[in-house]
Coordinates of C-alpha atoms in Angstrom, one line a residue:
Chain M
M1 CA 173.6 77.4 247.1
T2 CA 170.6 75.5 248.5
K3 CA 170.3 71.8 248.0
G4 CA 166.9 70.2 247.0
P5 CA 165.4 67.5 249.2
S6 CA 167.0 64.1 248.9
L7 CA 165.2 60.7 249.2
D8 CA 167.8 59.8 251.7
D9 CA 166.5 62.4 254.1
Y10 CA 163.5 60.1 254.5
R11 CA 165.6 57.0 255.1
V12 CA 165.5 55.6 258.6
P13 CA 169.1 55.6 260.0
Y14 CA 170.7 52.2 259.7
F15 CA 170.6 49.9 262.7
G16 CA 173.8 50.5 264.7
D17 CA 174.2 54.0 263.5
K18 CA 174.5 56.6 266.3
K19 CA 171.6 58.6 264.7
A20 CA 169.3 55.6 265.0
D21 CA 168.7 56.3 268.7
K22 CA 167.3 59.7 267.9
F23 CA 165.0 58.5 265.1
S24 CA 161.5 59.7 265.8
L25 CA 158.4 59.2 263.7
G26 CA 156.6 62.1 265.4
A27 CA 159.2 64.5 264.1
L28 CA 158.4 63.7 260.5
D29 CA 155.6 65.7 258.9
T30 CA 153.0 63.4 257.4
A31 CA 151.7 66.2 255.2
A32 CA 155.1 67.1 253.7
K33 CA 155.4 67.0 249.9
P34 CA 159.1 67.4 249.3
F35 CA 159.0 65.8 245.9
S36 CA 155.8 67.4 244.6
A37 CA 155.9 68.9 241.1
G38 CA 153.7 71.7 242.5
S39 CA 150.1 70.5 242.1
K40 CA 148.1 67.3 242.2
D41 CA 147.9 67.3 238.4
A42 CA 151.6 67.9 238.0
D43 CA 152.3 65.1 240.5
R44 CA 150.1 62.7 238.4
G45 CA 152.1 63.7 235.4
R46 CA 155.3 63.1 237.2
L47 CA 154.0 59.7 238.4
S48 CA 153.1 58.8 234.8
E49 CA 156.7 59.6 233.7
I50 CA 158.1 57.5 236.5
G51 CA 155.7 54.7 235.6
T52 CA 157.0 54.6 232.0
K53 CA 160.5 54.3 233.3
L54 CA 159.6 51.7 235.8
D55 CA 158.0 49.7 233.0
V56 CA 161.3 49.7 231.0
Q57 CA 163.4 48.7 234.0
Q58 CA 161.0 46.0 235.0
E59 CA 161.0 44.5 231.5
R60 CA 164.8 44.2 231.7
L61 CA 164.5 42.6 235.2
H62 CA 162.1 40.1 233.7
A63 CA 164.2 39.5 230.5
Q64 CA 167.3 39.0 232.5
R65 CA 165.7 36.6 235.0
R66 CA 168.6 36.9 237.4
Q67 CA 168.0 39.5 240.0
R68 CA 165.0 39.8 242.3
V69 CA 163.3 42.8 243.8
L70 CA 161.2 43.0 246.9
V71 CA 159.1 46.0 248.0
V72 CA 157.6 45.9 251.5
L73 CA 154.7 48.2 252.2
Q74 CA 153.6 48.9 255.7
G75 CA 151.4 51.5 257.4
M76 CA 148.4 52.0 259.6
D77 CA 144.9 51.2 258.2
T78 CA 143.9 53.7 255.4
S79 CA 147.5 54.8 255.0
G80 CA 147.2 53.9 251.3
K81 CA 149.0 50.5 250.7
D82 CA 146.3 49.4 248.2
G83 CA 146.3 52.9 246.6
T84 CA 150.1 52.9 246.2
I85 CA 150.0 49.5 244.5
R86 CA 147.4 50.7 242.1
G87 CA 149.0 54.1 241.5
V88 CA 152.6 53.2 241.2
F89 CA 152.4 49.9 239.5
H90 CA 149.6 50.7 237.1
E91 CA 152.0 51.1 234.2
V92 CA 154.2 48.2 235.0
D93 CA 153.6 45.0 232.9
P94 CA 151.6 42.7 235.1
L95 CA 153.7 39.8 233.7
G96 CA 156.7 40.3 236.0
L97 CA 154.8 41.7 239.0
R98 CA 153.5 39.8 242.0
I99 CA 151.4 41.4 244.7
V100 CA 151.4 39.4 247.9
P101 CA 148.9 40.4 250.6
F102 CA 149.4 39.2 254.1
R103 CA 146.4 39.0 256.3
A104 CA 146.0 37.7 259.9
P105 CA 147.8 34.3 259.9
T106 CA 145.7 31.2 259.2
P107 CA 146.0 28.3 261.7
I108 CA 148.3 26.6 259.3
E109 CA 150.5 29.7 259.1
A110 CA 150.3 30.4 262.8
S111 CA 151.6 26.9 263.6
R112 CA 154.9 27.7 262.0
D113 CA 157.5 30.4 262.8
F114 CA 156.4 33.9 261.6
L115 CA 158.9 33.9 258.7
W116 CA 157.6 30.7 257.2
R117 CA 154.7 32.1 255.1
V118 CA 156.8 35.1 254.1
H119 CA 159.8 33.0 252.9
A120 CA 157.4 31.0 250.7
Q121 CA 156.4 34.3 248.9
V122 CA 159.8 35.9 248.2
P123 CA 160.4 37.0 244.6
A124 CA 161.8 34.5 242.0
A125 CA 164.5 35.5 239.6
G126 CA 163.3 38.3 237.4
E127 CA 160.3 39.0 239.6
L128 CA 159.2 42.2 241.3
A129 CA 157.2 41.3 244.4
I130 CA 155.2 43.7 246.5
F131 CA 154.4 42.7 250.0
N132 CA 151.1 44.4 251.1
R133 CA 151.8 44.1 254.8
S134 CA 154.5 41.6 255.7
H135 CA 156.5 39.9 258.5
Y136 CA 156.6 43.3 260.2
E137 CA 153.0 42.7 261.4
D138 CA 154.6 40.1 263.7
V139 CA 156.6 42.7 265.5
L140 CA 153.8 45.3 265.5
V141 CA 150.5 43.7 266.4
P142 CA 151.7 41.3 269.2
F143 CA 154.0 44.0 270.6
V144 CA 151.1 46.4 271.0
M145 CA 148.6 43.8 272.0
G146 CA 150.9 42.2 274.5
G147 CA 151.5 38.9 272.8
I148 CA 155.2 39.2 273.0
D149 CA 157.5 40.9 275.5
S150 CA 160.4 43.2 274.6
A151 CA 163.0 40.4 274.7
E152 CA 161.0 38.4 272.2
C153 CA 160.5 41.5 270.1
E154 CA 164.3 42.1 270.0
R155 CA 164.8 38.5 269.1
R156 CA 162.4 38.9 266.2
Y157 CA 164.1 42.1 265.0
R158 CA 167.3 40.1 264.8
Q159 CA 165.7 37.2 263.1
I160 CA 164.3 39.7 260.5
R161 CA 167.7 41.3 260.0
D162 CA 169.3 37.9 259.5
F163 CA 166.5 36.7 257.1
E164 CA 166.7 39.9 255.0
L165 CA 170.5 39.7 254.9
M166 CA 170.3 36.2 253.6
L167 CA 167.8 37.3 250.9
S168 CA 170.1 40.2 250.0
Q169 CA 173.2 38.0 249.8
T170 CA 171.4 35.6 247.5
G171 CA 170.4 38.2 245.0
T172 CA 167.3 40.0 246.2
S173 CA 167.2 43.8 246.4
I174 CA 164.9 45.0 249.2
I175 CA 163.2 48.3 249.8
K176 CA 160.8 49.0 252.6
C177 CA 158.3 51.8 252.8
M178 CA 156.3 52.9 255.8
L179 CA 153.3 55.0 254.6
H180 CA 153.1 57.6 257.3
I181 CA 149.8 59.4 257.9
S182 CA 148.6 61.5 260.8
K183 CA 145.9 60.3 263.2
D184 CA 143.7 63.2 262.0
E185 CA 144.1 62.1 258.4
Q186 CA 143.2 58.6 259.3
R187 CA 140.0 59.9 261.0
R188 CA 139.0 61.7 257.8
R189 CA 139.7 58.6 255.6
I190 CA 137.8 56.3 257.9
Q191 CA 134.9 58.7 258.2
A192 CA 134.8 59.0 254.4
R193 CA 134.5 55.2 254.1
I194 CA 131.8 55.1 256.7
D195 CA 129.8 58.0 255.0
D196 CA 129.9 56.2 251.6
P197 CA 128.0 52.9 251.9
T198 CA 129.7 51.6 248.6
K199 CA 133.0 51.9 250.5
H200 CA 131.9 49.9 253.5
W201 CA 133.7 46.8 252.1
K202 CA 137.0 48.5 252.6
F203 CA 136.3 48.9 256.3
D204 CA 135.7 46.6 259.2
I205 CA 134.5 47.9 262.6
S206 CA 137.4 46.0 264.2
D207 CA 139.8 48.3 262.4
L208 CA 138.9 50.9 265.0
D209 CA 140.7 48.8 267.6
A210 CA 144.1 49.6 266.1
R211 CA 143.1 53.2 266.1
K212 CA 142.5 53.1 269.8
H213 CA 146.1 52.1 270.2
W214 CA 147.4 54.7 267.8
D215 CA 150.3 55.9 270.0
A216 CA 151.3 52.4 270.9
Y217 CA 151.4 51.5 267.2
Q218 CA 153.5 54.6 266.4
D219 CA 155.9 53.5 269.1
A220 CA 156.0 49.9 267.8
Y221 CA 156.7 51.3 264.3
R222 CA 159.5 53.5 265.6
G223 CA 161.1 50.6 267.3
A224 CA 160.7 48.2 264.4
L225 CA 162.0 50.6 261.8
A226 CA 165.0 51.7 263.9
A227 CA 165.9 48.0 264.6
T228 CA 165.6 46.8 261.0
S229 CA 166.7 49.6 258.7
T230 CA 169.9 48.3 257.2
E231 CA 172.1 48.9 254.2
Y232 CA 170.8 45.8 252.5
A233 CA 167.1 46.5 253.4
P234 CA 166.5 50.1 254.2
W235 CA 163.3 51.6 255.5
Y236 CA 161.9 54.8 254.1
V237 CA 159.2 56.9 255.8
I238 CA 156.8 58.2 253.2
P239 CA 154.8 61.3 254.2
A240 CA 151.4 59.9 253.1
D241 CA 148.7 62.4 253.8
S242 CA 148.9 63.4 250.2
K243 CA 148.1 60.4 248.0
S244 CA 149.5 61.8 244.8
H245 CA 152.8 62.8 246.4
R246 CA 153.0 59.5 248.2
N247 CA 152.8 57.7 244.9
V248 CA 155.5 59.9 243.4
M249 CA 157.8 59.3 246.2
V250 CA 157.4 55.5 246.3
G251 CA 157.8 55.5 242.5
M252 CA 161.0 57.5 242.8
L253 CA 162.5 55.2 245.4
L254 CA 161.7 52.1 243.4
L255 CA 163.0 53.6 240.2
R256 CA 166.3 54.6 241.9
L257 CA 166.7 51.1 243.2
L258 CA 166.1 49.5 239.8
E259 CA 168.4 51.9 238.0
S260 CA 171.1 51.2 240.6
L261 CA 170.9 47.5 239.5
K262 CA 172.2 48.5 236.0
L263 CA 169.8 46.1 234.4
E264 CA 170.5 45.3 230.8
Y265 CA 168.8 42.9 228.3
P266 CA 170.6 39.6 228.2
P267 CA 173.4 39.4 225.6
A268 CA 172.5 38.2 222.1
K269 CA 172.7 34.5 221.5
E270 CA 175.4 33.6 219.1
E271 CA 173.7 30.5 217.9
L272 CA 170.8 32.6 216.6
A273 CA 173.0 35.0 214.5
G274 CA 171.9 34.9 210.8
L275 CA 169.5 32.0 211.4
K276 CA 166.7 31.9 208.8
I277 CA 163.4 30.2 209.8
E278 CA 161.5 28.2 207.3
Chain K
M1 CA 118.8 41.8 207.8
T2 CA 122.4 40.8 208.4
K3 CA 123.7 39.8 211.8
G4 CA 127.1 41.0 213.1
P5 CA 129.7 38.5 214.2
S6 CA 129.1 36.9 217.6
L7 CA 131.8 35.8 220.1
D8 CA 130.0 32.5 220.2
D9 CA 130.9 31.9 216.6
Y10 CA 134.4 31.4 218.0
R11 CA 133.5 29.1 220.8
V12 CA 134.6 25.5 220.4
P13 CA 131.4 23.3 220.4
Y14 CA 130.8 21.7 223.8
F15 CA 132.1 18.2 224.4
G16 CA 129.3 15.8 223.6
D17 CA 127.7 18.2 221.1
K18 CA 127.2 16.6 217.7
K19 CA 129.0 19.6 216.1
A20 CA 132.2 18.8 218.2
D21 CA 133.1 16.0 215.8
K22 CA 133.3 18.5 212.9
F23 CA 135.4 21.1 214.8
S24 CA 138.5 21.9 212.8
L25 CA 141.2 24.5 213.7
G26 CA 142.4 24.6 210.1
A27 CA 139.0 25.9 209.0
L28 CA 139.4 29.0 211.2
D29 CA 141.1 32.0 209.6
T30 CA 144.0 33.1 211.9
A31 CA 144.0 36.5 210.2
A32 CA 140.3 37.2 210.7
K33 CA 139.4 40.4 212.5
P34 CA 135.7 40.1 213.1
F35 CA 135.6 42.5 216.0
S36 CA 138.0 45.1 214.7
A37 CA 136.9 48.7 214.9
G38 CA 138.4 49.3 211.5
S39 CA 142.1 50.1 212.1
K40 CA 144.9 49.3 214.5
D41 CA 144.4 52.7 216.2
A42 CA 140.7 52.2 216.5
D43 CA 141.3 48.8 218.0
R44 CA 143.6 50.3 220.5
G45 CA 140.9 52.8 221.4
R46 CA 138.3 50.0 221.7
L47 CA 140.7 48.0 223.9
S48 CA 141.2 51.0 226.2
E49 CA 137.4 51.3 226.6
I50 CA 137.2 47.6 227.4
G51 CA 140.1 48.0 229.9
T52 CA 138.3 50.7 231.8
K53 CA 135.2 48.5 232.1
L54 CA 137.3 45.5 233.1
D55 CA 138.8 47.6 235.8
V56 CA 135.4 48.5 237.2
Q57 CA 134.2 44.8 237.1
Q58 CA 137.4 43.6 238.7
E59 CA 137.2 46.1 241.6
R60 CA 133.7 44.7 242.3
L61 CA 135.0 41.1 242.2
H62 CA 137.8 42.1 244.6
A63 CA 135.4 44.0 246.9
Q64 CA 132.9 41.2 247.0
R65 CA 135.5 38.6 247.8
R66 CA 133.1 35.8 246.9
Q67 CA 133.5 34.7 243.3
R68 CA 136.6 33.6 241.5
V69 CA 137.6 34.0 237.9
L70 CA 140.1 31.9 235.9
V71 CA 141.4 32.7 232.4
V72 CA 143.5 30.0 230.7
L73 CA 145.7 31.2 227.9
Q74 CA 147.2 28.7 225.5
G75 CA 148.8 28.9 222.1
M76 CA 151.9 28.0 220.1
D77 CA 155.2 29.9 220.8
T78 CA 154.9 33.5 219.7
S79 CA 151.1 33.3 219.6
G80 CA 151.0 36.3 222.0
K81 CA 150.2 35.0 225.5
D82 CA 152.6 37.5 227.1
G83 CA 151.4 40.3 224.9
T84 CA 147.7 39.5 225.6
I85 CA 148.4 39.7 229.4
R86 CA 150.2 43.0 229.0
G87 CA 147.6 44.4 226.5
V88 CA 144.4 43.3 228.1
F89 CA 145.2 43.6 231.8
H90 CA 147.2 46.8 231.6
E91 CA 144.3 48.9 233.0
V92 CA 143.2 46.4 235.6
D93 CA 144.3 47.1 239.2
P94 CA 147.2 44.8 239.9
L95 CA 145.8 44.2 243.4
G96 CA 143.2 41.7 242.4
L97 CA 145.1 40.1 239.5
R98 CA 147.4 37.1 239.7
I99 CA 149.5 36.0 236.7
V100 CA 150.5 32.3 236.9
P101 CA 153.1 31.1 234.4
F102 CA 153.5 27.4 234.0
R103 CA 156.8 26.2 232.6
A104 CA 158.2 22.7 232.1
P105 CA 157.5 20.9 235.4
T106 CA 160.2 20.8 238.0
P107 CA 161.2 17.4 239.4
I108 CA 159.0 18.2 242.5
E109 CA 156.0 19.0 240.2
A110 CA 156.6 16.1 237.9
S111 CA 156.6 13.6 240.8
R112 CA 152.9 14.4 241.4
D113 CA 149.9 14.1 239.2
F114 CA 149.7 16.8 236.5
L115 CA 146.9 18.7 238.2
W116 CA 148.7 19.1 241.5
R117 CA 150.7 22.3 240.7
V118 CA 147.7 23.7 238.9
H119 CA 145.3 23.2 241.8
A120 CA 147.7 25.0 244.1
Q121 CA 147.4 28.1 241.9
V122 CA 143.6 28.4 241.3
P123 CA 142.2 31.8 242.1
A124 CA 141.1 32.7 245.7
A125 CA 137.8 34.4 246.4
G126 CA 137.8 37.8 244.7
E127 CA 140.8 37.0 242.6
L128 CA 141.2 37.1 238.8
A129 CA 143.9 34.6 237.9
I130 CA 145.5 34.3 234.5
F131 CA 147.2 31.0 233.6
N132 CA 150.0 31.6 231.1
R133 CA 150.0 28.1 229.8
S134 CA 148.3 25.5 232.0
H135 CA 147.4 21.9 232.6
Y136 CA 146.7 21.7 228.9
E137 CA 150.4 21.5 228.2
D138 CA 150.1 18.0 229.7
V139 CA 147.8 16.8 227.0
L140 CA 149.7 18.6 224.2
V141 CA 153.4 18.1 224.7
P142 CA 153.4 14.4 225.7
F143 CA 150.8 13.6 223.1
V144 CA 152.9 15.1 220.3
M145 CA 156.2 13.8 221.7
G146 CA 154.8 10.3 222.4
G147 CA 155.0 10.4 226.2
I148 CA 151.4 9.2 226.5
D149 CA 149.2 7.1 224.3
S150 CA 145.7 8.0 223.2
A151 CA 144.0 6.0 226.0
E152 CA 146.0 8.0 228.6
C153 CA 145.2 11.2 226.7
E154 CA 141.5 10.5 226.8
R155 CA 141.8 9.7 230.6
R156 CA 143.5 13.1 231.1
Y157 CA 140.8 14.9 229.1
R158 CA 138.3 13.4 231.4
Q159 CA 140.3 14.3 234.5
I160 CA 140.5 17.9 233.3
R161 CA 136.8 18.0 232.7
D162 CA 136.1 16.7 236.2
F163 CA 138.6 19.1 237.8
E164 CA 137.2 22.1 236.0
L165 CA 133.6 21.0 236.8
M166 CA 134.6 20.9 240.5
L167 CA 136.2 24.4 240.3
S168 CA 133.1 25.7 238.6
Q169 CA 130.7 24.1 241.1
T170 CA 132.7 25.6 244.0
G171 CA 132.5 29.2 242.6
T172 CA 135.1 29.7 239.9
S173 CA 134.1 31.0 236.5
I174 CA 136.4 29.7 233.8
I175 CA 137.2 31.0 230.3
K176 CA 139.8 29.4 228.1
C177 CA 141.4 31.1 225.1
M178 CA 143.5 29.5 222.4
L179 CA 145.5 32.1 220.6
H180 CA 145.5 30.8 217.0
I181 CA 148.3 32.0 214.6
S182 CA 149.3 30.6 211.3
K183 CA 152.6 28.8 210.7
D184 CA 153.6 31.6 208.4
E185 CA 152.9 34.3 211.1
Q186 CA 155.0 32.3 213.6
R187 CA 157.8 32.2 211.1
R188 CA 157.7 36.0 210.8
R189 CA 157.6 36.5 214.6
I190 CA 160.4 34.1 215.3
Q191 CA 162.5 35.7 212.5
A192 CA 161.9 39.1 214.0
R193 CA 163.1 37.9 217.4
I194 CA 166.2 36.4 215.8
D195 CA 167.0 39.5 213.7
D196 CA 166.8 41.8 216.8
P197 CA 169.5 40.8 219.3
T198 CA 167.8 42.6 222.1
K199 CA 164.8 40.2 221.6
H200 CA 167.0 37.0 221.9
W201 CA 165.9 36.6 225.5
K202 CA 162.4 35.9 224.3
F203 CA 163.6 33.0 222.2
D204 CA 165.3 29.7 222.8
I205 CA 166.6 27.6 219.9
S206 CA 164.8 24.6 221.4
D207 CA 161.6 26.5 220.6
L208 CA 162.1 25.4 217.0
D209 CA 161.5 21.8 218.0
A210 CA 157.8 22.5 218.5
R211 CA 157.7 24.3 215.2
K212 CA 159.0 21.2 213.5
H213 CA 155.9 19.4 214.8
W214 CA 153.5 22.1 213.8
D215 CA 150.9 19.9 212.3
A216 CA 151.0 17.4 215.2
Y217 CA 150.5 20.3 217.6
Q218 CA 147.6 21.6 215.7
D219 CA 146.1 18.1 215.8
A220 CA 146.7 17.9 219.5
Y221 CA 145.1 21.3 220.1
R222 CA 142.1 20.2 218.0
G223 CA 141.7 17.1 220.1
A224 CA 142.2 18.8 223.5
L225 CA 139.8 21.7 222.7
A226 CA 137.1 19.5 221.4
A227 CA 137.3 17.2 224.4
T228 CA 137.4 19.9 227.1
S229 CA 135.2 22.7 225.8
T230 CA 132.2 22.6 228.2
E231 CA 129.4 24.8 229.3
Y232 CA 131.3 25.5 232.6
A233 CA 134.7 26.0 231.0
P234 CA 134.4 26.9 227.3
W235 CA 137.2 27.2 224.9
Y236 CA 137.4 30.1 222.4
V237 CA 139.7 30.2 219.4
I238 CA 141.1 33.7 219.0
P239 CA 142.3 34.6 215.5
A240 CA 145.7 36.0 216.7
D241 CA 147.7 37.0 213.6
S242 CA 146.6 40.6 214.5
K243 CA 147.8 41.5 217.9
S244 CA 145.5 44.5 218.4
H245 CA 142.5 42.5 217.4
R246 CA 143.5 39.6 219.5
N247 CA 143.6 41.8 222.6
V248 CA 140.2 43.3 221.7
M249 CA 138.6 39.9 221.4
V250 CA 140.1 38.5 224.6
G251 CA 139.0 41.7 226.4
M252 CA 135.5 41.4 225.1
L253 CA 135.2 37.7 226.2
L254 CA 136.4 38.5 229.7
L255 CA 134.2 41.5 230.0
R256 CA 131.2 39.5 228.9
L257 CA 132.0 36.9 231.5
L258 CA 132.5 39.4 234.3
E259 CA 129.3 41.2 233.4
S260 CA 127.4 38.0 233.4
L261 CA 128.3 37.5 237.0
K262 CA 126.2 40.6 238.0
L263 CA 129.0 41.7 240.4
E264 CA 127.9 44.4 242.9
Y265 CA 129.6 46.0 245.8
P266 CA 128.9 44.3 249.1
P267 CA 125.9 45.8 250.9
A268 CA 126.4 48.6 253.3
K269 CA 127.2 47.6 256.9
E270 CA 124.4 48.6 259.3
E271 CA 126.7 48.9 262.2
L272 CA 128.6 51.7 260.4
A273 CA 125.5 53.9 259.7
G274 CA 125.9 57.3 261.3
L275 CA 129.1 56.4 263.1
K276 CA 131.4 59.3 263.9
I277 CA 135.1 58.7 264.3
E278 CA 137.0 60.6 266.9

């Protein structure tokens, strides 16, 4: 009897796990489509079904106003963070959803510790917050560009683990997705943006700097993911060369998380029973 | 030749306009459906068309990252603020949308001026922000409950006009919608929530206090709308007994506003012309 693919096959081994040492991004096929329904159209259909279920779960989360959910999206330029947000959360009621983009720190942000601006944006009770980039930029960019040494990097990994543990212990469920594309796929996507002048706004020539350091970034991601994938805030690597499959997989992960919370509508209020309004 | 209804028929006369003195909420039919396509289903179809166009406009707003748009939603309990957000903004990319709910001020908020927490939440460049309730609560609730006298109320009206003028002059387009339901329609909606225990979370027994002061609130709304409808931040009264028609009308108003901004994608970047990525 063969077993189908499991979402957990794409989970980064937990920090401290023996398998974590062997974790390699290069070994993961960016073009894989393990959860595909067979075609792009079928995947869109599947995503729509997932979207409907996500909407139901999210309304309960919002109604209950007790638990909090945080989704962290990371990935190289053009890996599809914006597209994932649009695709997966399209059917979710905008009322209980908060998208938080993190860009290069402003002087005010940079003059505090790197978790300061992130902490200010964590989800409130009943909220589903999506971080479009996150505090992980602060162990990726300076690591590659030489702003921090490896001792400082290890210190930050630990600070991140401690911070996420605290969030988890105080009622926030966390899921982290790295959208994993190949260098070749990035080339195609950047080229497509360049060749279409109406897409130039999505692209800045300085984005090419990160591409020049592709291998160093892959290495930085590998280190960061292995050091911060935990039971309370696991990392998943999403094969992201296929956009429709990427959306299906992120949707499945989020739906699984929400369903595991056993969200229910709050109990009926006794004082309202039989009340007639005039 | 007869003229069809115009959105401007539902605009509150501007402050200072002679007609403003005659403005009356009671004269406006809450059950009117001037922009209905004929049936509930037809209205849903029309809303979907509007949603598609809103999505296009909003992407340009986001791409341009220059202009800002603010939608203020006000209305009595059950008037449909949440439902409007869900209905109208369902098709808009969540990336460029920010929903800001204002509840009773926290002690930290209440210890500042009433515009402080509002100013902190105004839209950024490229953002479409929806205020679910707003600074108008501070000229409605305390006015009805006796927390401020009419001199203080007039002072706040002026402070609001000045604040909104500043926002407008610095690049924010503002539209304000009062969702107008009848007292009888509110009774039906509250009763429906009470009769369905899974809807109890949407209702708090203290909500009935505001209903007891229905006429005073209508009067407070009339005063606030007449004193703060301006060319740069107009108020519209939306007949809101029909949910599908309410959504169509708010969608039409927002689409008209966005289209008036003549949003275009940013110009192509010369430095990208002919560039080949390796």
